[in-house]
Amino acid sequence: MSVAAFIEKNKDRFLNELLDLLRIPSVSADPKFKNDVFAAAQFVKESLQKAGADVAEICETAGYPIVYGEKIIDSSLPTVLVYGHYDVQPADPYELWDSPPFEPVIKKTSIHPEGAIFARGSADDKGQFYMHIKAFEAMMASGELPCNIKFMIEGEEEVGSDNLDKFVLANKERLKSDVILISDTHMISMKDPSITVGLRGMAYMEVEVTGSNRDLHSGTYGGAVANPINVLCQMIASMKDENEHITIPGFYDKVQELTVQQRQRLNEAPFNLDEYKGKLDIADVHGEKGYTTIERVGIRPTLDVNGIWGGYTGEGAKTVLPSKAFAKISMRLVPDQDWHEIAQLFETHFKAIAPASVKVKVKAHHGGAPAVVSDSSVGYRAAEAAMEETFGKRPIPTREGGSIPIVALFQKELGSDPILFGFGLDTDALHSPNEHYGVKNYFIGIETIAAFFKHFRELSQQ
Ligand SMILES: [Zn+2]
């Protein structure tokens, strides 16, 4: 039986198994779900075994385990490593869900006329990594597994993948592969398939500005002593010029400039500015001069205040001159900016621009490296060919504004190119109430992954 015929014949079972996995509330952030997170790992291990893996094991870490699986058919053939995560974001606020987050239901929507699975984790990432296990099963059952396959499915992606680095470093030999497939991103649309080739990194800072040693009466002292909230606002405002260019010295030194052709190709992605503004109910967009909206979120770094607080925010009025003001500030980074370096530049600059009337403290919370994936590697070309086969259209390479820090880790430590082979849509409500994943996306993903293996073997042997 062909791979396609096997998938067709087992459609209901493939779907029901995913629904079973979605019923396990594997929320890694909340200790109350600890047993469920372990249960999800067990589910993944058993799925790998049933699909035909020779090795399927739960590897303990200091946190939640990593499930490893493999099927080596011939060590002279290319090897594909699949990465995914079985943990999910918390489902709160529950009251905003139209159906309970861990009781999956299939409903039709305007974007998914053939139905979408509504459940926490359906798109991020259970529905997406499970496609790989089903594609593997279909290839095994049809006797057509063209490459060796390895799986590394972790349970801490939503809480920072704290134990993944260690695992990767300790298991480099075992994880050796020629390409890494990650399905944890989205495409432009079902009509316009795309492959993500760039992700932004991040540096997350918190600042504290202190004026006087206590809150003061704004009548007695106002106008004579620095108000740290006013000062903080001025400092933040000064960190961008009139062209929305970030003014921290050295900030752009390592930013990779794209060629005219690369920028053109990026801007070929279908994008309607009026629709974009309409959906957000904004009269105009805002951003760095000289760049399109696609470029602003894809290839340019940012600096944004995520929260700012201080002083009196209760009912009515209180005439206080506060002692302290705080802000959380994040910067999205692009290749080759290094987040440690950027955090340092921020700190130096923030301290330098603070007037003598205040004291400042700067703390770096966390960060992650930006990444760019080749759009001409054998892996990319195989992914392109596979999508062209199943979608009937050549995928567009895109840059996503978000961050997946593990991509840079894999590039550095494992040396093989990750392919961001996502099949979700940006309307899937990831991390939000009513997260969903198209039934059609699930099945076309399984077919495309199987096609990838065929093309990857062919292209590798050329
Ligand atoms: Zn994810």
Short mmCIF file of C-alpha atoms and ligand atoms in Angstrom, two decimals:
data_model
loop_
_atom_site.label_atom_id
_atom_site.label_comp_id
_atom_site.label_asym_id
_atom_site.label_seq_id
_atom_site.Cartn_x
_atom_site.Cartn_y
_atom_site.Cartn_z
CA MET A 1 0.00 0.00 0.00
CA SER A 2 1.32 3.47 -0.87
CA VAL A 3 1.96 6.08 1.82
CA ALA A 4 -1.00 8.15 0.57
CA ALA A 5 -3.33 5.14 0.58
CA PHE A 6 -2.25 4.19 4.09
CA ILE A 7 -2.93 7.72 5.35
CA GLU A 8 -6.34 7.75 3.65
CA LYS A 9 -7.28 4.37 5.09
CA ASN A 10 -6.26 5.35 8.63
CA LYS A 11 -7.59 8.90 8.66
CA ASP A 12 -10.06 8.45 11.51
CA ARG A 13 -7.54 6.67 13.71
CA PHE A 14 -4.83 9.29 13.00
CA LEU A 15 -7.25 12.00 14.05
CA ASN A 16 -8.54 10.18 17.13
CA GLU A 17 -5.06 9.51 18.41
CA LEU A 18 -4.27 13.21 18.25
CA LEU A 19 -7.48 13.98 20.13
CA ASP A 20 -6.39 11.53 22.85
CA LEU A 21 -3.06 13.31 23.15
CA LEU A 22 -4.83 16.67 23.36
CA ARG A 23 -6.94 15.40 26.28
CA ILE A 24 -3.79 15.24 28.43
CA PRO A 25 -3.36 18.68 30.04
CA SER A 26 0.44 18.75 29.84
CA VAL A 27 0.93 22.31 31.06
CA SER A 28 4.62 22.57 31.92
CA ALA A 29 4.35 25.96 33.65
CA ASP A 30 1.96 24.78 36.37
CA PRO A 31 3.15 22.11 38.86
CA LYS A 32 -0.47 21.05 39.38
CA PHE A 33 -0.27 19.31 35.97
CA LYS A 34 2.99 17.48 36.73
CA ASN A 35 1.55 13.97 36.35
CA ASP A 36 -0.12 14.96 33.10
CA VAL A 37 3.13 16.23 31.63
CA PHE A 38 4.73 12.86 32.43
CA ALA A 39 1.68 11.09 30.99
CA ALA A 40 2.11 13.01 27.72
CA ALA A 41 5.75 11.87 27.54
CA GLN A 42 4.60 8.28 28.00
CA PHE A 43 2.00 8.74 25.25
CA VAL A 44 4.68 9.99 22.85
CA LYS A 45 6.97 7.08 23.68
CA GLU A 46 4.22 4.54 23.03
CA SER A 47 3.23 6.25 19.79
CA LEU A 48 6.80 6.00 18.55
CA GLN A 49 6.92 2.31 19.44
CA LYS A 50 3.65 1.58 17.69
CA ALA A 51 4.75 3.51 14.62
CA GLY A 52 7.78 1.23 14.29
CA ALA A 53 10.68 2.84 16.14
CA ASP A 54 13.48 0.48 17.20
CA VAL A 55 14.38 2.73 20.09
CA ALA A 56 11.82 4.75 22.04
CA GLU A 57 12.76 5.94 25.47
CA ILE A 58 11.98 8.51 28.07
CA CYS A 59 15.17 10.36 28.95
CA GLU A 60 15.07 11.95 32.37
CA THR A 61 16.33 15.50 32.81
CA ALA A 62 16.41 17.81 35.82
CA GLY A 63 12.93 18.88 34.69
CA TYR A 64 10.47 17.16 32.38
CA PRO A 65 11.80 14.30 30.25
CA ILE A 66 12.79 14.32 26.61
CA VAL A 67 11.39 11.47 24.53
CA TYR A 68 13.94 10.03 22.14
CA GLY A 69 13.15 7.62 19.33
CA GLU A 70 14.87 6.25 16.27
CA LYS A 71 14.67 3.90 13.33
CA ILE A 72 17.94 3.33 11.54
CA ILE A 73 17.39 1.43 8.32
CA ASP A 74 20.83 1.85 6.80
CA SER A 75 23.60 3.96 8.29
CA SER A 76 24.78 4.97 4.82
CA LEU A 77 21.47 6.72 4.14
CA PRO A 78 20.73 10.29 5.25
CA THR A 79 19.26 10.81 8.71
CA VAL A 80 16.40 13.14 9.61
CA LEU A 81 15.99 14.39 13.19
CA VAL A 82 12.54 15.57 14.24
CA TYR A 83 12.20 18.05 17.09
CA GLY A 84 8.92 18.96 18.77
CA HIS A 85 7.39 19.56 22.19
CA TYR A 86 4.61 17.75 24.02
CA ASP A 87 4.10 20.42 26.69
CA VAL A 88 1.54 23.18 26.22
CA GLN A 89 0.85 26.72 27.41
CA PRO A 90 -1.51 27.21 30.35
CA ALA A 91 -5.13 27.41 29.15
CA ASP A 92 -6.08 30.41 31.31
CA PRO A 93 -8.36 32.31 31.11
CA TYR A 94 -10.67 29.27 30.83
CA GLU A 95 -13.82 31.42 30.63
CA LEU A 96 -12.75 32.79 27.25
CA TRP A 97 -12.79 29.35 25.66
CA ASP A 98 -15.94 28.39 23.74
CA SER A 99 -15.31 24.74 24.67
CA PRO A 100 -13.09 23.27 27.42
CA PRO A 101 -9.40 23.47 26.38
CA PHE A 102 -8.66 19.82 27.14
CA GLU A 103 -11.82 18.37 25.59
CA PRO A 104 -11.01 18.69 21.89
CA VAL A 105 -13.88 19.38 19.49
CA ILE A 106 -13.87 19.75 15.72
CA LYS A 107 -15.71 22.79 14.38
CA LYS A 108 -15.91 24.45 10.99
CA THR A 109 -14.66 28.03 10.65
CA SER A 110 -14.44 30.43 7.71
CA ILE A 111 -10.70 29.77 7.45
CA HIS A 112 -11.10 26.03 8.05
CA PRO A 113 -14.26 25.02 6.12
CA GLU A 114 -13.30 21.38 6.58
CA GLY A 115 -13.05 21.74 10.32
CA ALA A 116 -10.46 22.62 12.91
CA ILE A 117 -9.55 20.88 16.17
CA PHE A 118 -10.13 23.25 19.10
CA ALA A 119 -7.92 22.39 22.07
CA ARG A 120 -4.89 23.76 23.91
CA GLY A 121 -1.81 22.44 22.12
CA SER A 122 -3.64 21.52 18.91
CA ALA A 123 -1.36 23.72 16.80
CA ASP A 124 1.42 24.36 19.34
CA ASP A 125 2.76 21.82 19.16
CA LYS A 126 0.98 18.48 19.60
CA GLY A 127 -0.89 18.57 16.30
CA GLN A 128 2.30 19.52 14.52
CA PHE A 129 4.83 17.10 15.98
CA TYR A 130 2.32 14.24 15.92
CA MET A 131 2.15 14.60 12.11
CA HIS A 132 5.76 13.42 12.03
CA ILE A 133 4.98 10.30 14.04
CA LYS A 134 2.07 9.51 11.71
CA ALA A 135 4.13 10.18 8.59
CA PHE A 136 6.77 7.85 10.02
CA GLU A 137 4.14 5.19 10.69
CA ALA A 138 2.73 5.53 7.16
CA MET A 139 6.18 5.24 5.60
CA MET A 140 6.98 2.19 7.74
CA ALA A 141 3.68 0.51 6.93
CA SER A 142 4.13 1.04 3.23
CA GLY A 143 7.71 -0.23 3.35
CA GLU A 144 8.93 3.10 1.97
CA LEU A 145 10.96 4.75 4.74
CA PRO A 146 13.60 6.44 2.55
CA CYS A 147 15.88 7.83 5.31
CA ASN A 148 16.85 7.05 8.88
CA ILE A 149 14.72 8.90 11.37
CA LYS A 150 15.30 10.19 14.91
CA PHE A 151 12.91 11.97 17.25
CA MET A 152 13.61 14.36 20.11
CA ILE A 153 10.36 15.54 21.66
CA GLU A 154 10.75 17.70 24.77
CA GLY A 155 8.40 18.77 27.55
CA GLU A 156 9.74 22.19 28.55
CA GLU A 157 9.52 24.32 25.43
CA GLU A 158 6.85 26.58 26.86
CA VAL A 159 8.96 27.26 29.96
CA GLY A 160 12.27 28.02 28.25
CA SER A 161 13.70 24.59 27.33
CA ASP A 162 15.95 24.77 30.38
CA ASN A 163 17.27 21.23 30.14
CA LEU A 164 17.52 20.90 26.39
CA ASP A 165 21.02 22.41 26.00
CA LYS A 166 22.47 19.88 28.42
CA PHE A 167 20.70 17.00 26.72
CA VAL A 168 21.84 18.10 23.27
CA LEU A 169 25.45 18.55 24.44
CA ALA A 170 25.49 15.16 26.18
CA ASN A 171 23.93 13.35 23.22
CA LYS A 172 25.58 14.94 20.20
CA GLU A 173 26.57 11.59 18.69
CA ARG A 174 23.15 10.09 19.18
CA LEU A 175 21.42 13.13 17.70
CA LYS A 176 23.68 13.23 14.67
CA SER A 177 21.64 13.93 11.57
CA ASP A 178 21.74 15.54 8.16
CA VAL A 179 18.73 17.76 8.69
CA ILE A 180 16.39 18.71 11.55
CA LEU A 181 12.67 19.09 10.98
CA ILE A 182 10.73 21.40 13.31
CA SER A 183 7.02 21.92 12.80
CA ASP A 184 6.26 24.70 15.27
CA THR A 185 5.68 27.70 12.99
CA HIS A 186 2.97 28.76 10.56
CA MET A 187 2.48 29.21 6.83
CA ILE A 188 1.03 32.29 5.14
CA SER A 189 -2.15 30.42 4.15
CA MET A 190 -3.36 27.14 2.64
CA LYS A 191 -3.17 28.83 -0.77
CA ASP A 192 0.27 30.29 -0.09
CA PRO A 193 2.46 27.69 1.58
CA SER A 194 5.66 29.08 3.06
CA ILE A 195 8.74 27.99 4.97
CA THR A 196 10.19 30.12 7.76
CA VAL A 197 13.84 30.94 7.14
CA GLY A 198 14.44 33.56 9.80
CA LEU A 199 13.52 34.08 13.43
CA ARG A 200 14.27 37.01 15.66
CA GLY A 201 16.12 36.70 18.93
CA MET A 202 15.39 38.57 22.12
CA ALA A 203 16.92 40.45 25.03
CA TYR A 204 14.55 41.16 27.91
CA MET A 205 15.42 43.89 30.41
CA GLU A 206 13.94 45.37 33.55
CA VAL A 207 14.85 48.83 34.79
CA GLU A 208 14.33 50.64 38.07
CA VAL A 209 14.65 54.41 38.43
CA THR A 210 14.85 55.87 41.93
CA GLY A 211 14.47 59.53 42.79
CA SER A 212 14.12 60.56 46.44
CA ASN A 213 14.45 57.99 49.23
CA ARG A 214 10.64 58.02 49.84
CA ASP A 215 7.41 59.12 48.19
CA LEU A 216 7.04 62.90 48.52
CA HIS A 217 4.21 65.44 48.65
CA SER A 218 3.92 66.74 45.09
CA GLY A 219 3.02 70.20 46.32
CA THR A 220 5.90 70.61 48.75
CA TYR A 221 8.55 69.02 46.52
CA GLY A 222 7.05 68.93 43.00
CA GLY A 223 9.12 70.88 40.51
CA ALA A 224 12.26 70.74 42.64
CA VAL A 225 12.98 67.01 42.94
CA ALA A 226 13.14 64.55 40.02
CA ASN A 227 10.00 62.52 39.39
CA PRO A 228 11.36 59.09 38.40
CA ILE A 229 8.29 58.31 36.27
CA ASN A 230 8.78 61.48 34.22
CA VAL A 231 12.50 60.78 33.95
CA LEU A 232 11.95 57.16 32.91
CA CYS A 233 9.49 58.24 30.20
CA GLN A 234 12.01 60.73 28.82
CA MET A 235 14.79 58.15 28.89
CA ILE A 236 12.66 55.61 27.05
CA ALA A 237 11.49 58.18 24.49
CA SER A 238 15.09 59.16 23.79
CA MET A 239 15.99 55.60 22.86
CA LYS A 240 14.42 56.09 19.41
CA ASP A 241 14.90 58.98 17.02
CA GLU A 242 12.34 60.56 14.68
CA ASN A 243 12.85 57.72 12.18
CA GLU A 244 12.14 55.09 14.83
CA HIS A 245 15.80 54.18 14.74
CA ILE A 246 17.11 52.86 18.05
CA THR A 247 19.71 55.24 19.50
CA ILE A 248 21.70 52.87 21.71
CA PRO A 249 25.31 53.21 20.47
CA GLY A 250 26.47 50.04 18.70
CA PHE A 251 22.97 48.56 18.58
CA TYR A 252 22.97 48.06 14.79
CA ASP A 253 26.66 47.18 14.42
CA LYS A 254 26.06 43.48 13.82
CA VAL A 255 22.71 43.67 12.04
CA GLN A 256 22.91 41.76 8.77
CA GLU A 257 21.73 43.90 5.87
CA LEU A 258 19.86 41.96 3.20
CA THR A 259 20.58 42.29 -0.51
CA VAL A 260 18.08 44.06 -2.75
CA GLN A 261 17.06 40.67 -4.19
CA GLN A 262 16.55 39.13 -0.75
CA ARG A 263 14.37 42.04 0.25
CA GLN A 264 12.37 41.78 -2.96
CA ARG A 265 11.77 38.09 -2.44
CA LEU A 266 10.64 38.71 1.12
CA ASN A 267 8.18 41.36 -0.02
CA GLU A 268 6.66 39.00 -2.59
CA ALA A 269 4.73 37.35 0.21
CA PRO A 270 1.06 38.26 -0.11
CA PHE A 271 0.32 41.11 2.27
CA ASN A 272 -2.47 43.64 2.29
CA LEU A 273 -1.72 46.71 4.36
CA ASP A 274 -5.34 47.91 4.51
CA GLU A 275 -6.54 44.52 5.68
CA TYR A 276 -3.74 44.43 8.25
CA LYS A 277 -4.73 47.85 9.59
CA GLY A 278 -8.40 46.94 9.48
CA LYS A 279 -7.93 43.76 11.52
CA LEU A 280 -6.06 45.70 14.20
CA ASP A 281 -8.36 48.73 14.04
CA ILE A 282 -5.49 51.14 13.55
CA ALA A 283 -5.45 54.14 11.21
CA ASP A 284 -1.80 53.68 10.36
CA VAL A 285 1.16 51.41 10.96
CA HIS A 286 4.24 52.63 12.80
CA GLY A 287 7.86 51.69 12.50
CA GLU A 288 11.36 52.21 11.25
CA LYS A 289 11.62 54.51 8.25
CA GLY A 290 12.69 52.93 4.98
CA TYR A 291 11.25 49.47 5.66
CA THR A 292 7.98 47.75 4.79
CA THR A 293 5.78 46.17 7.45
CA ILE A 294 6.97 42.69 6.43
CA GLU A 295 10.57 43.87 6.83
CA ARG A 296 9.91 45.64 10.12
CA VAL A 297 8.73 42.42 11.75
CA GLY A 298 11.04 40.09 9.85
CA ILE A 299 14.49 41.54 9.42
CA ARG A 300 14.74 44.57 11.72
CA PRO A 301 15.40 44.70 15.46
CA THR A 302 12.99 46.43 17.86
CA LEU A 303 12.82 47.99 21.29
CA ASP A 304 9.47 47.93 23.09
CA VAL A 305 8.23 48.72 26.56
CA ASN A 306 6.21 45.73 27.74
CA GLY A 307 5.10 47.24 31.01
CA ILE A 308 5.68 50.40 33.01
CA TRP A 309 4.63 51.13 36.56
CA GLY A 310 5.13 53.29 39.62
CA GLY A 311 3.37 55.89 41.74
CA TYR A 312 -0.30 55.91 42.53
CA THR A 313 -2.70 53.98 40.29
CA GLY A 314 -5.63 53.42 42.68
CA GLU A 315 -9.08 55.06 42.79
CA GLY A 316 -9.38 58.83 42.67
CA ALA A 317 -6.42 61.16 43.07
CA LYS A 318 -3.34 61.08 45.24
CA THR A 319 -0.82 63.87 44.86
CA VAL A 320 2.36 61.88 45.18
CA LEU A 321 5.83 62.40 43.83
CA PRO A 322 6.90 58.77 43.71
CA SER A 323 10.24 57.49 44.81
CA LYS A 324 10.51 54.78 42.16
CA ALA A 325 9.50 53.91 38.61
CA PHE A 326 9.93 50.62 36.75
CA ALA A 327 9.69 49.28 33.21
CA LYS A 328 10.10 45.99 31.41
CA ILE A 329 11.69 46.49 28.02
CA SER A 330 12.26 43.86 25.36
CA MET A 331 14.32 44.00 22.22
CA ARG A 332 13.71 41.63 19.32
CA LEU A 333 17.03 40.90 17.66
CA VAL A 334 18.11 39.86 14.18
CA PRO A 335 21.24 38.06 12.93
CA ASP A 336 24.06 38.55 13.93
CA GLN A 337 23.13 40.49 17.07
CA ASP A 338 24.23 38.71 20.24
CA TRP A 339 21.76 39.07 23.08
CA HIS A 340 24.37 39.21 25.83
CA GLU A 341 26.13 41.97 23.97
CA ILE A 342 22.91 43.88 23.32
CA ALA A 343 21.87 43.55 26.97
CA GLN A 344 25.26 45.03 27.92
CA LEU A 345 24.95 47.90 25.40
CA PHE A 346 21.47 48.65 26.74
CA GLU A 347 22.68 48.72 30.33
CA THR A 348 25.65 50.98 29.57
CA HIS A 349 23.47 53.35 27.56
CA PHE A 350 20.63 53.42 30.08
CA LYS A 351 23.04 54.33 32.85
CA ALA A 352 24.76 56.94 30.67
CA ILE A 353 21.56 58.80 29.84
CA ALA A 354 20.23 58.85 33.41
CA PRO A 355 20.38 62.37 34.89
CA ALA A 356 22.27 62.84 38.16
CA SER A 357 18.95 63.44 39.94
CA VAL A 358 18.09 59.71 39.84
CA LYS A 359 19.73 56.35 40.49
CA VAL A 360 19.11 53.49 38.06
CA LYS A 361 19.29 49.72 38.19
CA VAL A 362 19.25 47.52 35.10
CA LYS A 363 18.65 43.79 35.06
CA ALA A 364 18.71 41.39 32.09
CA HIS A 365 15.94 38.81 32.45
CA HIS A 366 16.52 36.38 29.63
CA GLY A 367 17.33 36.29 26.00
CA GLY A 368 17.72 34.14 22.94
CA ALA A 369 19.69 34.15 19.76
CA PRO A 370 18.22 35.10 16.40
CA ALA A 371 18.56 32.60 13.57
CA VAL A 372 18.60 32.44 9.82
CA VAL A 373 18.18 29.19 7.94
CA SER A 374 19.63 28.64 4.49
CA ASP A 375 17.10 28.74 1.67
CA SER A 376 19.35 26.79 -0.67
CA SER A 377 20.45 23.78 1.41
CA VAL A 378 19.51 20.24 0.40
CA GLY A 379 17.05 20.17 3.30
CA TYR A 380 15.37 23.39 2.22
CA ARG A 381 15.13 22.26 -1.38
CA ALA A 382 13.60 18.94 -0.29
CA ALA A 383 11.05 20.80 1.85
CA GLU A 384 10.29 23.09 -1.06
CA ALA A 385 9.81 20.14 -3.43
CA ALA A 386 7.60 18.34 -0.91
CA MET A 387 5.32 21.36 -0.45
CA GLU A 388 5.16 21.96 -4.18
CA GLU A 389 4.02 18.36 -4.57
CA THR A 390 1.24 18.47 -1.96
CA PHE A 391 0.11 22.11 -2.20
CA GLY A 392 0.67 22.50 -5.94
CA LYS A 393 2.65 25.67 -5.35
CA ARG A 394 6.25 26.56 -4.56
CA PRO A 395 6.49 27.77 -0.97
CA ILE A 396 7.63 31.31 -0.17
CA PRO A 397 10.55 31.75 2.25
CA THR A 398 9.44 34.01 5.12
CA ARG A 399 10.92 35.65 8.20
CA GLU A 400 8.93 35.42 11.41
CA GLY A 401 9.01 38.06 14.10
CA GLY A 402 8.93 35.58 16.97
CA SER A 403 11.75 33.65 18.57
CA ILE A 404 12.63 29.94 18.76
CA PRO A 405 15.97 30.01 20.61
CA ILE A 406 16.56 26.27 20.11
CA VAL A 407 17.11 26.84 16.38
CA ALA A 408 20.38 28.63 17.07
CA LEU A 409 21.31 25.92 19.60
CA PHE A 410 20.79 23.17 17.01
CA GLN A 411 22.80 25.03 14.39
CA LYS A 412 25.67 25.57 16.78
CA GLU A 413 25.79 22.23 18.57
CA LEU A 414 24.44 19.74 16.06
CA GLY A 415 25.73 21.42 12.93
CA SER A 416 22.81 20.38 10.75
CA ASP A 417 20.35 22.79 9.26
CA PRO A 418 16.94 23.00 10.89
CA ILE A 419 13.98 23.31 8.53
CA LEU A 420 11.06 25.23 10.02
CA PHE A 421 8.41 23.08 8.45
CA GLY A 422 5.28 24.50 10.05
CA PHE A 423 1.76 23.82 8.79
CA GLY A 424 -0.31 26.01 11.12
CA LEU A 425 -1.79 29.41 10.32
CA ASP A 426 -1.22 32.65 12.21
CA THR A 427 -4.96 32.73 12.97
CA ASP A 428 -4.73 29.47 14.96
CA ALA A 429 -4.76 31.38 18.28
CA LEU A 430 -1.55 29.92 19.68
CA HIS A 431 -1.10 30.66 23.39
CA SER A 432 -4.64 32.17 23.38
CA PRO A 433 -8.12 30.89 24.17
CA ASN A 434 -9.72 28.78 21.40
CA GLU A 435 -6.42 27.55 19.98
CA HIS A 436 -7.15 25.35 16.98
CA TYR A 437 -5.50 23.45 14.16
CA GLY A 438 -7.05 22.69 10.79
CA VAL A 439 -7.91 19.05 10.12
CA LYS A 440 -6.79 19.62 6.56
CA ASN A 441 -3.52 21.14 7.78
CA TYR A 442 -2.92 18.02 9.88
CA PHE A 443 -3.37 15.62 6.97
CA ILE A 444 -1.59 17.68 4.33
CA GLY A 445 1.25 18.03 6.85
CA ILE A 446 1.52 14.24 7.21
CA GLU A 447 1.61 13.82 3.42
CA THR A 448 4.13 16.62 2.95
CA ILE A 449 6.46 15.22 5.61
CA ALA A 450 6.40 11.81 3.90
CA ALA A 451 7.14 13.56 0.58
CA PHE A 452 10.03 15.39 2.25
CA PHE A 453 11.73 12.08 3.11
CA LYS A 454 11.54 10.93 -0.49
CA HIS A 455 12.93 14.20 -1.87
CA PHE A 456 15.57 14.50 0.83
CA ARG A 457 16.97 11.09 -0.03
CA GLU A 458 16.94 11.84 -3.77
CA LEU A 459 18.57 15.25 -3.42
CA SER A 460 21.12 13.96 -0.89
CA GLN A 461 22.27 11.29 -3.32
CA GLN A 462 22.76 13.66 -6.25
ZN ZN B 1 5.59 25.58 20.21
#
